[in-house]
CSV table of C-alpha atoms and ligand atoms in Angstrom, one decimal:
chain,number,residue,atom,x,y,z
A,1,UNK,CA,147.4,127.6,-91.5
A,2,UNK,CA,145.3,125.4,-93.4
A,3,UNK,CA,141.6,126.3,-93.4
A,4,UNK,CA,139.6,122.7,-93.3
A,5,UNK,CA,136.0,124.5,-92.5
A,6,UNK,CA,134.2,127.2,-93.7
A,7,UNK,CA,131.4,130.1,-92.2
A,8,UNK,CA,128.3,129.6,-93.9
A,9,UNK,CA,125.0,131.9,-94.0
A,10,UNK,CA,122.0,130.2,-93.5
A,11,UNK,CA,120.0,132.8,-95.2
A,12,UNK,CA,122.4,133.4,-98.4
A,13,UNK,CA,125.1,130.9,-98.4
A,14,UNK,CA,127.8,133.2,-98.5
A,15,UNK,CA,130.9,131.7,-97.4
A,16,UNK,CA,133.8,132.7,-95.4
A,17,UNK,CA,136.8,131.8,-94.4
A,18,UNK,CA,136.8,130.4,-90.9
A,19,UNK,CA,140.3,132.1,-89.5
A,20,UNK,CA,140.6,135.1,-91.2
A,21,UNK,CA,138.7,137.7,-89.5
A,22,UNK,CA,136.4,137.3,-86.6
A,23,UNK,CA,132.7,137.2,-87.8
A,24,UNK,CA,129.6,136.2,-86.4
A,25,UNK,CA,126.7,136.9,-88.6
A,26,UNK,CA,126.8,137.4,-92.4
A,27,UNK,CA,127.2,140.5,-94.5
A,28,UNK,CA,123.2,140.0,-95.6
A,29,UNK,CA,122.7,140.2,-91.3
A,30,UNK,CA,122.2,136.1,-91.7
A,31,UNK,CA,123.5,133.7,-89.1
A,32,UNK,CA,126.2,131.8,-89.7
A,33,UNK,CA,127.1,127.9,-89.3
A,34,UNK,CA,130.5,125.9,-90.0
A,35,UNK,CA,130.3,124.3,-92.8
A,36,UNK,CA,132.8,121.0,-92.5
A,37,UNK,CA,134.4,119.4,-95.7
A,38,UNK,CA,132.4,116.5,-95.1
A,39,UNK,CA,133.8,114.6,-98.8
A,40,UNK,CA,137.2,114.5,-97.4
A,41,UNK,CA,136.3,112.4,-94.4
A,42,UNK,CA,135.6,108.3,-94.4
A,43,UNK,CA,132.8,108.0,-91.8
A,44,UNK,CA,133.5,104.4,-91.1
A,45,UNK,CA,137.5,105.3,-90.3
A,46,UNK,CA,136.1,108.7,-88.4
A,47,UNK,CA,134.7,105.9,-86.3
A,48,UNK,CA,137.0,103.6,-85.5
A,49,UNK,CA,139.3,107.0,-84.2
A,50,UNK,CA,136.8,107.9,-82.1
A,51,UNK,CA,136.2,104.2,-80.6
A,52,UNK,CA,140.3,103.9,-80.0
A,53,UNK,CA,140.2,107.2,-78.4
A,54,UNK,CA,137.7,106.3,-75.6
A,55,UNK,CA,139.1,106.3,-72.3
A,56,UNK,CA,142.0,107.6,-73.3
A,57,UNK,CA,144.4,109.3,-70.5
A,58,UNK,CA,146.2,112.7,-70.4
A,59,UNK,CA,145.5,113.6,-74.5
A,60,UNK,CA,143.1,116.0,-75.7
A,61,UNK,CA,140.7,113.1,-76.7
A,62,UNK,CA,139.9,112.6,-73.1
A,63,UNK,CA,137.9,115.4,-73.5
A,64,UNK,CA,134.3,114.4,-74.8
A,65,UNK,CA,134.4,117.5,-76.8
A,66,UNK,CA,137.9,116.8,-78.9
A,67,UNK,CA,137.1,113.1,-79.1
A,68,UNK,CA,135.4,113.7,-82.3
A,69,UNK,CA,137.4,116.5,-83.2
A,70,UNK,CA,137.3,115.8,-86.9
A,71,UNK,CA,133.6,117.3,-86.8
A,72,UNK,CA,134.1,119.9,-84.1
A,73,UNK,CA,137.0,122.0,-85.0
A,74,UNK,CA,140.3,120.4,-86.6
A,75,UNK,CA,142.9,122.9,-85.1
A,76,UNK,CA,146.5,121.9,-83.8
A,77,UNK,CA,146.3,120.6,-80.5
A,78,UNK,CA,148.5,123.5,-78.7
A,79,UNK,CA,145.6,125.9,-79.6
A,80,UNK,CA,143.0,123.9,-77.5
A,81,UNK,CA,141.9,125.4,-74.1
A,82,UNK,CA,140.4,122.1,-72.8
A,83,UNK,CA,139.3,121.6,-68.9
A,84,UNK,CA,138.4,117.8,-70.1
A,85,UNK,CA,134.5,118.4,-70.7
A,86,UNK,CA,132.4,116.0,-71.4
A,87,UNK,CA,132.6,112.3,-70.5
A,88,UNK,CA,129.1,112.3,-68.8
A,89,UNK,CA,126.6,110.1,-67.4
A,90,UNK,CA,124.0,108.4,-69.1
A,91,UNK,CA,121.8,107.2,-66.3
A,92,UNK,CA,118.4,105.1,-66.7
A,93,UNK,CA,115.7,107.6,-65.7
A,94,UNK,CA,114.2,105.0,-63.3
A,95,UNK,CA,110.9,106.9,-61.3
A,96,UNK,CA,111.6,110.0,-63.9
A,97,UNK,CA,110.7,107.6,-66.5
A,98,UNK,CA,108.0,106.1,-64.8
A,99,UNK,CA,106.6,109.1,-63.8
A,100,UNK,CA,106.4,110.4,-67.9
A,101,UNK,CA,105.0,107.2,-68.7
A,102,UNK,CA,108.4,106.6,-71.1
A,103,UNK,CA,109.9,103.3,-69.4
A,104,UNK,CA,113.2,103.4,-71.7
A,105,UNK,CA,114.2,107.0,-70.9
A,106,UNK,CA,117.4,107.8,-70.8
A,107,UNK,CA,118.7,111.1,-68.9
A,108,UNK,CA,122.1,112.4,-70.0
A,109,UNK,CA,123.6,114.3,-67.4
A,110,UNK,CA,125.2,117.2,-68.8
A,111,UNK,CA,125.2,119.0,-64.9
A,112,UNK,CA,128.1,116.8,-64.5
A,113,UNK,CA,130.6,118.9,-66.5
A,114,UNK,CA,133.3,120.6,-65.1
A,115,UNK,CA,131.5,124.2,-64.6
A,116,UNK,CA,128.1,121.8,-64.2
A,117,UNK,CA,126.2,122.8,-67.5
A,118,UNK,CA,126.7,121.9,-70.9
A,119,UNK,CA,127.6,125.5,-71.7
A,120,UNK,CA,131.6,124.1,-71.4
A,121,UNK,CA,131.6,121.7,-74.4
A,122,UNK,CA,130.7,124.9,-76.6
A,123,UNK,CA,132.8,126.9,-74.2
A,124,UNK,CA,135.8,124.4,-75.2
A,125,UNK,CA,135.6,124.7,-78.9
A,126,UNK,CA,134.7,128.9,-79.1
A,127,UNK,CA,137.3,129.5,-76.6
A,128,UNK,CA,140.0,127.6,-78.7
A,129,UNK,CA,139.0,129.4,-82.0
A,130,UNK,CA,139.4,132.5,-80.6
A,131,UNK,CA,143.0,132.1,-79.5
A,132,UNK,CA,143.5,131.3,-83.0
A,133,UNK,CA,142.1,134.6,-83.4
A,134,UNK,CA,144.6,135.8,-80.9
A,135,UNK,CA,141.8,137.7,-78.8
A,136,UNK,CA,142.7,138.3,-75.5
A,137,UNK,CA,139.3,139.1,-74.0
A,138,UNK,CA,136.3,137.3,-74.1
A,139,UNK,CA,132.9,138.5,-72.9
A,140,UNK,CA,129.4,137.1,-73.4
A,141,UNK,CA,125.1,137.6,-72.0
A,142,UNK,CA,124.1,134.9,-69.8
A,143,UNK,CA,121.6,133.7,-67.6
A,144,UNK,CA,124.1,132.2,-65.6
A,145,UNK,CA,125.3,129.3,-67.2
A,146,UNK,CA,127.4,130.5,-70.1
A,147,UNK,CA,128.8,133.0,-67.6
A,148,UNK,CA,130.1,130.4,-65.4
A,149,UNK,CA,131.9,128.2,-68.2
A,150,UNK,CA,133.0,131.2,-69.9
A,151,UNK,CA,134.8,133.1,-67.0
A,152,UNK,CA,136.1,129.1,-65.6
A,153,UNK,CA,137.8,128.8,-69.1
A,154,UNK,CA,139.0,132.1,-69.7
A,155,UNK,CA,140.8,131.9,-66.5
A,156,UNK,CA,142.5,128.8,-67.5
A,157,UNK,CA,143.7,130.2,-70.6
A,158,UNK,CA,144.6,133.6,-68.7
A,159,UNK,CA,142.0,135.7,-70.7
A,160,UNK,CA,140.2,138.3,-69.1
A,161,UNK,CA,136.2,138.3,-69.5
A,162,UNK,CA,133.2,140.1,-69.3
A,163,UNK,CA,129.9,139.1,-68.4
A,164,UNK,CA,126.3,141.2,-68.9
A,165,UNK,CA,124.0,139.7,-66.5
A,166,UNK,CA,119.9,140.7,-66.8
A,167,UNK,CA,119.9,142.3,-62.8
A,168,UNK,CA,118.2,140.2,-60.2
A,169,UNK,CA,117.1,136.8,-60.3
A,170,UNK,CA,120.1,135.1,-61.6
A,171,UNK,CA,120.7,131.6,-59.7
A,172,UNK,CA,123.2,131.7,-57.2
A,173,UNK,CA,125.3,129.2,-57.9
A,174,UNK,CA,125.6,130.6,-61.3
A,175,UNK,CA,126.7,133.7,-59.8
A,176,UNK,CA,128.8,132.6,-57.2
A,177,UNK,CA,131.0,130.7,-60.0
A,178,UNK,CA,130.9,133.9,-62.3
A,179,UNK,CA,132.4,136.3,-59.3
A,180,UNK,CA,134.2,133.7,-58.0
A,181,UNK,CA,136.3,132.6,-61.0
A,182,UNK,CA,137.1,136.4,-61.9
A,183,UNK,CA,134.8,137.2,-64.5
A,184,UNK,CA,134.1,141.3,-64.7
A,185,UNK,CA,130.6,140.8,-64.2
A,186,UNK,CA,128.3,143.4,-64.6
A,187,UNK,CA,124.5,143.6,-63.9
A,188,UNK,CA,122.5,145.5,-66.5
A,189,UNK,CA,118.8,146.8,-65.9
A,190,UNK,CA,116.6,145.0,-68.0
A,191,UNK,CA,116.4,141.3,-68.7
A,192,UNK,CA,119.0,138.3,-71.0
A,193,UNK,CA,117.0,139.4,-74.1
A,194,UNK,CA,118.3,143.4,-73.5
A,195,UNK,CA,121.9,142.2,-72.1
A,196,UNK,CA,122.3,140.1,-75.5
A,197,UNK,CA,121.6,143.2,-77.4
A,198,UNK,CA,124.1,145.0,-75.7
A,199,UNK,CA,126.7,142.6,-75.6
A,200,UNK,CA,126.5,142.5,-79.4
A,201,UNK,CA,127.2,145.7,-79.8
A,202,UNK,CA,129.7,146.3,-76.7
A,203,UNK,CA,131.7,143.1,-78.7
A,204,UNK,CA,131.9,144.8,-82.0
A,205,UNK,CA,132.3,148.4,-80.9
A,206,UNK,CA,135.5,147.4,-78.2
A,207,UNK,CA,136.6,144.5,-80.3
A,208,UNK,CA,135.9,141.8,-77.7
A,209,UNK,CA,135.6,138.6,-78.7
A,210,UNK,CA,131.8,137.3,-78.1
A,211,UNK,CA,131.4,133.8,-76.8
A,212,UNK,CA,127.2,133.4,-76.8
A,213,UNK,CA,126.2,131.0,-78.9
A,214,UNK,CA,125.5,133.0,-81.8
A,215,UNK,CA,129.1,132.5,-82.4
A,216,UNK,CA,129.2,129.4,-84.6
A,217,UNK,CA,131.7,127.8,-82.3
A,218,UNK,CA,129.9,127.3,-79.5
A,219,UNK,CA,127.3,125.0,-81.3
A,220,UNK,CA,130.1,122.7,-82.7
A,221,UNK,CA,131.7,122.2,-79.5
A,222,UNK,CA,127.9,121.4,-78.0
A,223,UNK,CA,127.1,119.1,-81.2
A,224,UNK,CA,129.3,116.8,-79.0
A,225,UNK,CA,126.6,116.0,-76.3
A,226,UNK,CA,125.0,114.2,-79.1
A,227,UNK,CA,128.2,112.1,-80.3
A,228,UNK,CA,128.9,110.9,-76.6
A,229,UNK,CA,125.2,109.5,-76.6
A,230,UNK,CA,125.3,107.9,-79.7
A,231,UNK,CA,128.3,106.4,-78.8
A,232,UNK,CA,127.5,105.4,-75.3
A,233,UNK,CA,124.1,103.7,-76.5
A,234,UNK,CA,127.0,101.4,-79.0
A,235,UNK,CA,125.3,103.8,-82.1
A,236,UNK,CA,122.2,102.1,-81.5
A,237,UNK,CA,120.0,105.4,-82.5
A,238,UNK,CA,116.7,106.3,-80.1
A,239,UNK,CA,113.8,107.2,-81.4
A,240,UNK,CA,114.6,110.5,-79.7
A,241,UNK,CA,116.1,113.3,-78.2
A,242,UNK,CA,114.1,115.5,-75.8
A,243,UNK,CA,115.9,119.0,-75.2
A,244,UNK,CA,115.0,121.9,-72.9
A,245,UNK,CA,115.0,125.1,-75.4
A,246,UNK,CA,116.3,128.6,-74.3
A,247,UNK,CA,118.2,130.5,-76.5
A,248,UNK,CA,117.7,127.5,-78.7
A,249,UNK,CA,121.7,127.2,-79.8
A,250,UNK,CA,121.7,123.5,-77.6
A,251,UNK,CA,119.0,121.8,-80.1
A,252,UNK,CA,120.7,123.6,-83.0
A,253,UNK,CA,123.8,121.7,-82.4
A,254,UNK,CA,121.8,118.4,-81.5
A,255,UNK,CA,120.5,118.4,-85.0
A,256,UNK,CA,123.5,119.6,-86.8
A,257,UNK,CA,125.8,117.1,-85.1
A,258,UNK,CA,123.3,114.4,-86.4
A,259,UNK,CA,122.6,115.5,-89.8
A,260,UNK,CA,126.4,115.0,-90.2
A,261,UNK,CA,126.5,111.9,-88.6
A,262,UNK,CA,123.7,110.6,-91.1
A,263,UNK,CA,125.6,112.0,-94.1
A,264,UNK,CA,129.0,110.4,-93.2
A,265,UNK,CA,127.0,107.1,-92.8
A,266,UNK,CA,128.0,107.0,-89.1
A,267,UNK,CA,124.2,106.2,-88.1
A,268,UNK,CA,121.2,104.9,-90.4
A,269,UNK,CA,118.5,106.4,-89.2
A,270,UNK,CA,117.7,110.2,-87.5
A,271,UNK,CA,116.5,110.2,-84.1
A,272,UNK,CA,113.1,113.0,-83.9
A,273,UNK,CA,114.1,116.1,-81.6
A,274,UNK,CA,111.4,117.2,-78.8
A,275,UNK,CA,112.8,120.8,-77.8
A,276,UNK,CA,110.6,121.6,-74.6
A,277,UNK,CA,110.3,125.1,-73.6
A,278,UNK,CA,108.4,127.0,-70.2
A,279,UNK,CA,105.2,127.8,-71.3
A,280,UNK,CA,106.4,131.9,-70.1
A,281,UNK,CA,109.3,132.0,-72.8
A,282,UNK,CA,107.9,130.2,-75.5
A,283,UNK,CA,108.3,132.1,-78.9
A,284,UNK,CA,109.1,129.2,-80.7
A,285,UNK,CA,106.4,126.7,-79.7
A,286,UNK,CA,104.1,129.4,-80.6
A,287,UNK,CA,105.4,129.7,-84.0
A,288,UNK,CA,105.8,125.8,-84.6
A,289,UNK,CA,102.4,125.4,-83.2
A,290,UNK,CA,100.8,127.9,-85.0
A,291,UNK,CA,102.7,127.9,-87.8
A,292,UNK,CA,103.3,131.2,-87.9
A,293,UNK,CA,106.2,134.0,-87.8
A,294,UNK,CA,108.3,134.1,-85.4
A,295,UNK,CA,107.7,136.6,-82.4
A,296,UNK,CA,109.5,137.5,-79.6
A,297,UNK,CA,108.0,136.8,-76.1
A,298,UNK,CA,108.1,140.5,-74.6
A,299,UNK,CA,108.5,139.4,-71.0
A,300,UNK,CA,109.9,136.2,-70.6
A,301,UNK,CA,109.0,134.4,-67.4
A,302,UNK,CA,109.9,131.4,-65.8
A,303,UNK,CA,111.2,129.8,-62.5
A,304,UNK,CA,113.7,127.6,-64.9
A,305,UNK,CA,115.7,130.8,-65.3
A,306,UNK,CA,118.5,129.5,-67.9
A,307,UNK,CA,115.6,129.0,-70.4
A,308,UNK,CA,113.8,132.6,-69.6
A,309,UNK,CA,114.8,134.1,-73.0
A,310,UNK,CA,112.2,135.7,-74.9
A,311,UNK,CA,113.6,136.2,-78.3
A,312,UNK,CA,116.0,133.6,-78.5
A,313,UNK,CA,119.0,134.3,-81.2
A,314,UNK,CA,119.3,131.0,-82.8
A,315,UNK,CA,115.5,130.2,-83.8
A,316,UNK,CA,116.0,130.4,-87.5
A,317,UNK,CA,118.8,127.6,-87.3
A,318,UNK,CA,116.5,125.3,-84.7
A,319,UNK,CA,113.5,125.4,-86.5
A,320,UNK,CA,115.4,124.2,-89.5
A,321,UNK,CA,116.9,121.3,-87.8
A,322,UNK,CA,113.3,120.6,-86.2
A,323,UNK,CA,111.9,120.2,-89.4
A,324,UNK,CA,115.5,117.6,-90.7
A,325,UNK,CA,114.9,115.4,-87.9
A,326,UNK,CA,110.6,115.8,-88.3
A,327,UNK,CA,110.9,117.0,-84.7
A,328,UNK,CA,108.2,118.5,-82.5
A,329,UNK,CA,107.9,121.6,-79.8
A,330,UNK,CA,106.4,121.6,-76.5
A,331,UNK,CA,106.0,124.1,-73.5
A,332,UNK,CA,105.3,123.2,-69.9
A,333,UNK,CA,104.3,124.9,-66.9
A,334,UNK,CA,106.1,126.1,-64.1
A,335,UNK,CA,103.9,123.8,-61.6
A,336,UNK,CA,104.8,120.7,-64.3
A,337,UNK,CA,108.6,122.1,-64.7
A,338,UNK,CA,108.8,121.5,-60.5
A,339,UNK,CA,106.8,118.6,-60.3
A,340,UNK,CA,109.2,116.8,-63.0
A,341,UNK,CA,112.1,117.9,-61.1
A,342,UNK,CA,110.8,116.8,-57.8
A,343,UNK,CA,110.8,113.3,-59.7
A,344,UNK,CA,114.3,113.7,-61.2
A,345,UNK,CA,115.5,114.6,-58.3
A,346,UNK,CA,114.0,111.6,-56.2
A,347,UNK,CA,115.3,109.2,-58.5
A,348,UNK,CA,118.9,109.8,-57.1
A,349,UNK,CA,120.0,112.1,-60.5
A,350,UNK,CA,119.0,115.9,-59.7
A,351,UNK,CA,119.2,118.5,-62.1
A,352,UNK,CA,118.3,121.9,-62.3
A,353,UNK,CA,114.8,123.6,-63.3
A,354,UNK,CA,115.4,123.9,-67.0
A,355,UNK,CA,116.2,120.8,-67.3
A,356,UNK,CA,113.9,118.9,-65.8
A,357,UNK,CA,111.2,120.1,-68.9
A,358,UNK,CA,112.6,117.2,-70.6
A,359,UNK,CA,111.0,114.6,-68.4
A,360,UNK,CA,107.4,117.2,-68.2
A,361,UNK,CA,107.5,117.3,-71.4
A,362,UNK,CA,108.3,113.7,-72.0
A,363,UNK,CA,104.9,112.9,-69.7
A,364,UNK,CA,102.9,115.5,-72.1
A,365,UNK,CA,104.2,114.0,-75.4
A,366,UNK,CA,103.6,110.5,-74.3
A,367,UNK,CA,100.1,111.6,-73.0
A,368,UNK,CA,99.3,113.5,-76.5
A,369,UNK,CA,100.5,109.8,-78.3
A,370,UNK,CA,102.8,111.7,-79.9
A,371,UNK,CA,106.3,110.0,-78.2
A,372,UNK,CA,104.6,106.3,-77.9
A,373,UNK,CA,105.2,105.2,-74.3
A,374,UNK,CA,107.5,102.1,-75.9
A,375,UNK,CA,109.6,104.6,-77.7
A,376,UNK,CA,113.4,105.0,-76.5
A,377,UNK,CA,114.6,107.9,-75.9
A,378,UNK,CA,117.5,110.3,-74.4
A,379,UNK,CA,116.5,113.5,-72.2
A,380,UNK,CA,119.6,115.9,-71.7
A,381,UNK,CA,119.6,117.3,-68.6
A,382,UNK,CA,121.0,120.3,-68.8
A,383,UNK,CA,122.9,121.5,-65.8
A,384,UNK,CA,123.3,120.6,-61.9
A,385,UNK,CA,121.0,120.9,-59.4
A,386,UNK,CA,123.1,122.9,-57.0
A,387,UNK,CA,123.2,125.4,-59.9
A,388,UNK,CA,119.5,126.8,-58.1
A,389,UNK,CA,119.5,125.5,-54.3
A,390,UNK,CA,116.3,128.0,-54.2
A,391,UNK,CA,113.8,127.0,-57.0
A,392,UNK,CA,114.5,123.2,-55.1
A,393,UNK,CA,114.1,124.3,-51.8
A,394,UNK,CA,111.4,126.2,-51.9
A,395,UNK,CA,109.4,123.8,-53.6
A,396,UNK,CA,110.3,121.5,-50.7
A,397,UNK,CA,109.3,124.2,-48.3
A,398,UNK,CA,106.3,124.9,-50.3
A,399,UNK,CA,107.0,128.5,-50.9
A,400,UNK,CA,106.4,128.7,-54.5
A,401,UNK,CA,102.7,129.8,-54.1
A,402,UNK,CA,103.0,133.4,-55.6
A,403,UNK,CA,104.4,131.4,-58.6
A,404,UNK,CA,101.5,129.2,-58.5
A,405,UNK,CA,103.4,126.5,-57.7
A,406,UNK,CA,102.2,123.9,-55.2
A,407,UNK,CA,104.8,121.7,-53.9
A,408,UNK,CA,103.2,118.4,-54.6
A,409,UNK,CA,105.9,116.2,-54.0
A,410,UNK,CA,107.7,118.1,-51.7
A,411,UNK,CA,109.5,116.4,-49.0
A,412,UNK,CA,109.8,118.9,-46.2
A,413,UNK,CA,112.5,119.0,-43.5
A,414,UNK,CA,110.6,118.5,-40.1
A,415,UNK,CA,111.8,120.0,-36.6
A,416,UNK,CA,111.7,117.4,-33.8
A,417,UNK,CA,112.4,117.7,-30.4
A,418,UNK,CA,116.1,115.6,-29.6
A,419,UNK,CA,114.7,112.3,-27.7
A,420,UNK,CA,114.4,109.0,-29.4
A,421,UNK,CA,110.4,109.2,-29.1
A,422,UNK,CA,110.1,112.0,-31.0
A,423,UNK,CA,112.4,109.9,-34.0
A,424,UNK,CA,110.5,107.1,-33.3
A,425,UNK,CA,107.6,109.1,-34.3
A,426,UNK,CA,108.7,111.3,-37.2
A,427,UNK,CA,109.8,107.9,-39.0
A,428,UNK,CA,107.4,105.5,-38.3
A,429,UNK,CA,105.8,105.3,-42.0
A,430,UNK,CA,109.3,104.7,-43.4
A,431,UNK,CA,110.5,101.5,-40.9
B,501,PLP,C1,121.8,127.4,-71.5
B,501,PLP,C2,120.9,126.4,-70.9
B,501,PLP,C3,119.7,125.9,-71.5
B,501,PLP,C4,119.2,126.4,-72.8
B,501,PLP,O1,120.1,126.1,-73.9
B,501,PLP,P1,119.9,126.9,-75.3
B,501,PLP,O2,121.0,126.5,-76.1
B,501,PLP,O3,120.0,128.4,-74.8
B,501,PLP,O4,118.6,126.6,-75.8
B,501,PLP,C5,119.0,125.0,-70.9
B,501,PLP,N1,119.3,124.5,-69.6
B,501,PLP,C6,120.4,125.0,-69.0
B,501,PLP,C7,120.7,124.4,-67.7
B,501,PLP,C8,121.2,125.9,-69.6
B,501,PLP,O5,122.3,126.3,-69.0
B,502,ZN,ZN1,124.1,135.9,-95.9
């Protein structure tokens, strides 16, 4: 077939072509990126297709991946695995706002997906290319999230997969989805950075196609969270876009997607990127902050577990799309981490750990001056609260002390004796 895109190294700028042989990283060991023949597409036209296809029943474009297919990955339609991604919320952040002192906050809900993280937008696009590629198994390192979409989607296209999990301390609901949708799941001793490793090699040793998002697939499909905004907010462009940042491919897509966005002439102006990570997995704040090399974080830690990656694969390609968009990085505690989610939670939206540091991060940015408390902006949150019913309980039940973690907010159940007194009582300061 016709190859529209290319692979690209970021280090050398070596090219490839996109369908010929399956490739993740360049000769030179450089990552690669998809580059996009960007001359042979009208940006005002690109557009108007993407406005017609809005709300549009039973056709690829209802997904709010393939919408904007043009700029994710122009392949015939019979060759895209599709569960309909996309098409999410974009809720006023109401007390979460309040609460960061950012009034026109935005909070994208990205939880609301079909495997309830934004892992299935890239899980959309990477699993289509590779049946291009005619692999038949798929396998990828997770803290939970990618495992989930990944084994949800290989199931629908009848792949099997195989997922290396760091042992212990993987969210439940993340888990549950991973045994439960059939994924051959296997729990390795030692933590996400190890079982990324190992996945890398088991991939090119067994011939196994490798679905992290080091494949240059995944972050098209994800660049998509970024279209759907823009286009909900009528292409009226925010003065940001506040991320949580783990293995730091979500912020990579962010600022790809817009970069080509701006060159097509699509929007006039590039929104600044806040990439928040936990303050116990933070290799790349410390580099942007100190302006140094980058070094790994030995032993990540961090009650938002989807972010606990200490030497995250795709830093070289989000620090270069922090410095397109001018963006800043920011780390937050585990105590500010539960205290923003107890806020995101009580405004009637709920979202897991990770990402709720957009909204701790939003209060420390706007308390630095560095986000101006007027500014709009969009947070994406990340993935679904029920993803970790145990980080939010727990906070509720205040038992997150040997974390250090007070629950300040927390809104305990109480145990009452069954007469109406006792009601009358226990709700008194609420009627
Ligand atoms: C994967 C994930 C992240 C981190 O995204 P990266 O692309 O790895 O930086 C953040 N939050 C949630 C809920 C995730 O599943
Ligand atoms: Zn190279």
């Amino acid at each position: 077939m016709e190859v529209k895109f290319l692979l690209r190294c970021i280090e050398c700028g070596n090219e490839y072509k996109a369908y010929k042989e399956v490739r993740y990283k360049c000769s030179c060991g450089g990552l690669l990126e998809v580059k996009h023949n960007l001359e042979r597409l009208n940006g005002k036209k690109l557009k108007e297709a993407w406005e017609a296809r809005w709300g549009i029943r039973n056709s690829v474009f209802s997904s709010g991946v393939w919408r904007y297919k043009e700029l994710i990955a122009d392949i015939p339609d019979d060759s895209i695995i599709t569960k309909l991604e996309g098409n999410t919320r974009l809720y006023d952040s109401g007390p979460a706002g309040e609460y960061a002192n950012l009034k026109k906050l935005k909070l994208k809900h990205e939880g609301e997906n079909p495997t309830g993280s934004f892992k299935d937008r890239g899980m959309t696009s990477g699993i289509s290319i590779s049946k291009l590629l005619n692999a038949k198994t798929v396998a990828c390192a997770s803290t939970g999230n990618t495992s989930a979409s990944m084994a949800s989607y290989a199931a629908k296209a009848g792949y099997k997969s195989i997922i290396f999990i760091p042992s212990g301390k993987i969210a439940y609901g993340k888990l549950s989805q991973a045994l439960a949708y059939g994924g051959k799941t296997l729990q390795i001793e030692g933590n996400f950075d190890d079982a990324m490793q190992l996945v890398q090699e088991v991939c090119s040793e067994l011939n196994i196609y490798l679905l992290n998002s080091i494949n240059p697939f995944r972050i098209e499909g994800q660049k998509a969270i970024g279209f759907e905004i823009l286009q909900q907010l009528e292409w009226n462009v925010p003065d940001w876009f506040i991320i949580p940042g783990g293995n730091l491919g979500n912020n990579t897509a962010l600022s790809k997607g817009l970069m080509e966005l701006y060159s097509l002439g699509i929007i006039n102006k590039i929104p600044r990127i806040a990439v928040i990570q936990a303050r116990g997995a933070n290799p790349l704040y410390e580099m942007w902050k100190n302006k140094t090399f980058f070094k790994p974080v030995k032993d990540p830690d961090t009650i938002a577990t989807a972010i606990k990656i200490g030497n995250p694969v795709s830093w070289k390609k989000s620090i270069r799309g922090i410095e397109w968009t001018d963006g800043v990085v920011e780390e937050v505690t585990e105590q500010e981490i539960m205290d923003a989610k107890a806020k995101v939670d009580a405004s009637g939206i709920g979202a897991e750990p990770a990402s709720c540091c957009v909204v701790a991060g939003a209060k420390k940015l706007v308390e630095a001056g560095t986000i101006s408390s007027d500014s709009s902006a969009v947070g994406i949150l990340t993935g679904n609260m029920l993803k970790d019913p145990d980080a939010t309980v727990n906070y509720h039940l205040g038992n997150l002390k040997q974390r250090g973690i007070d629950g300040k907010f927390k809104n305990a159940p109480e145990n009452i004796k069954s007469d109406i007194e006792s009601v009358k009582k226990a709700v008194k300061d609420i009627i």
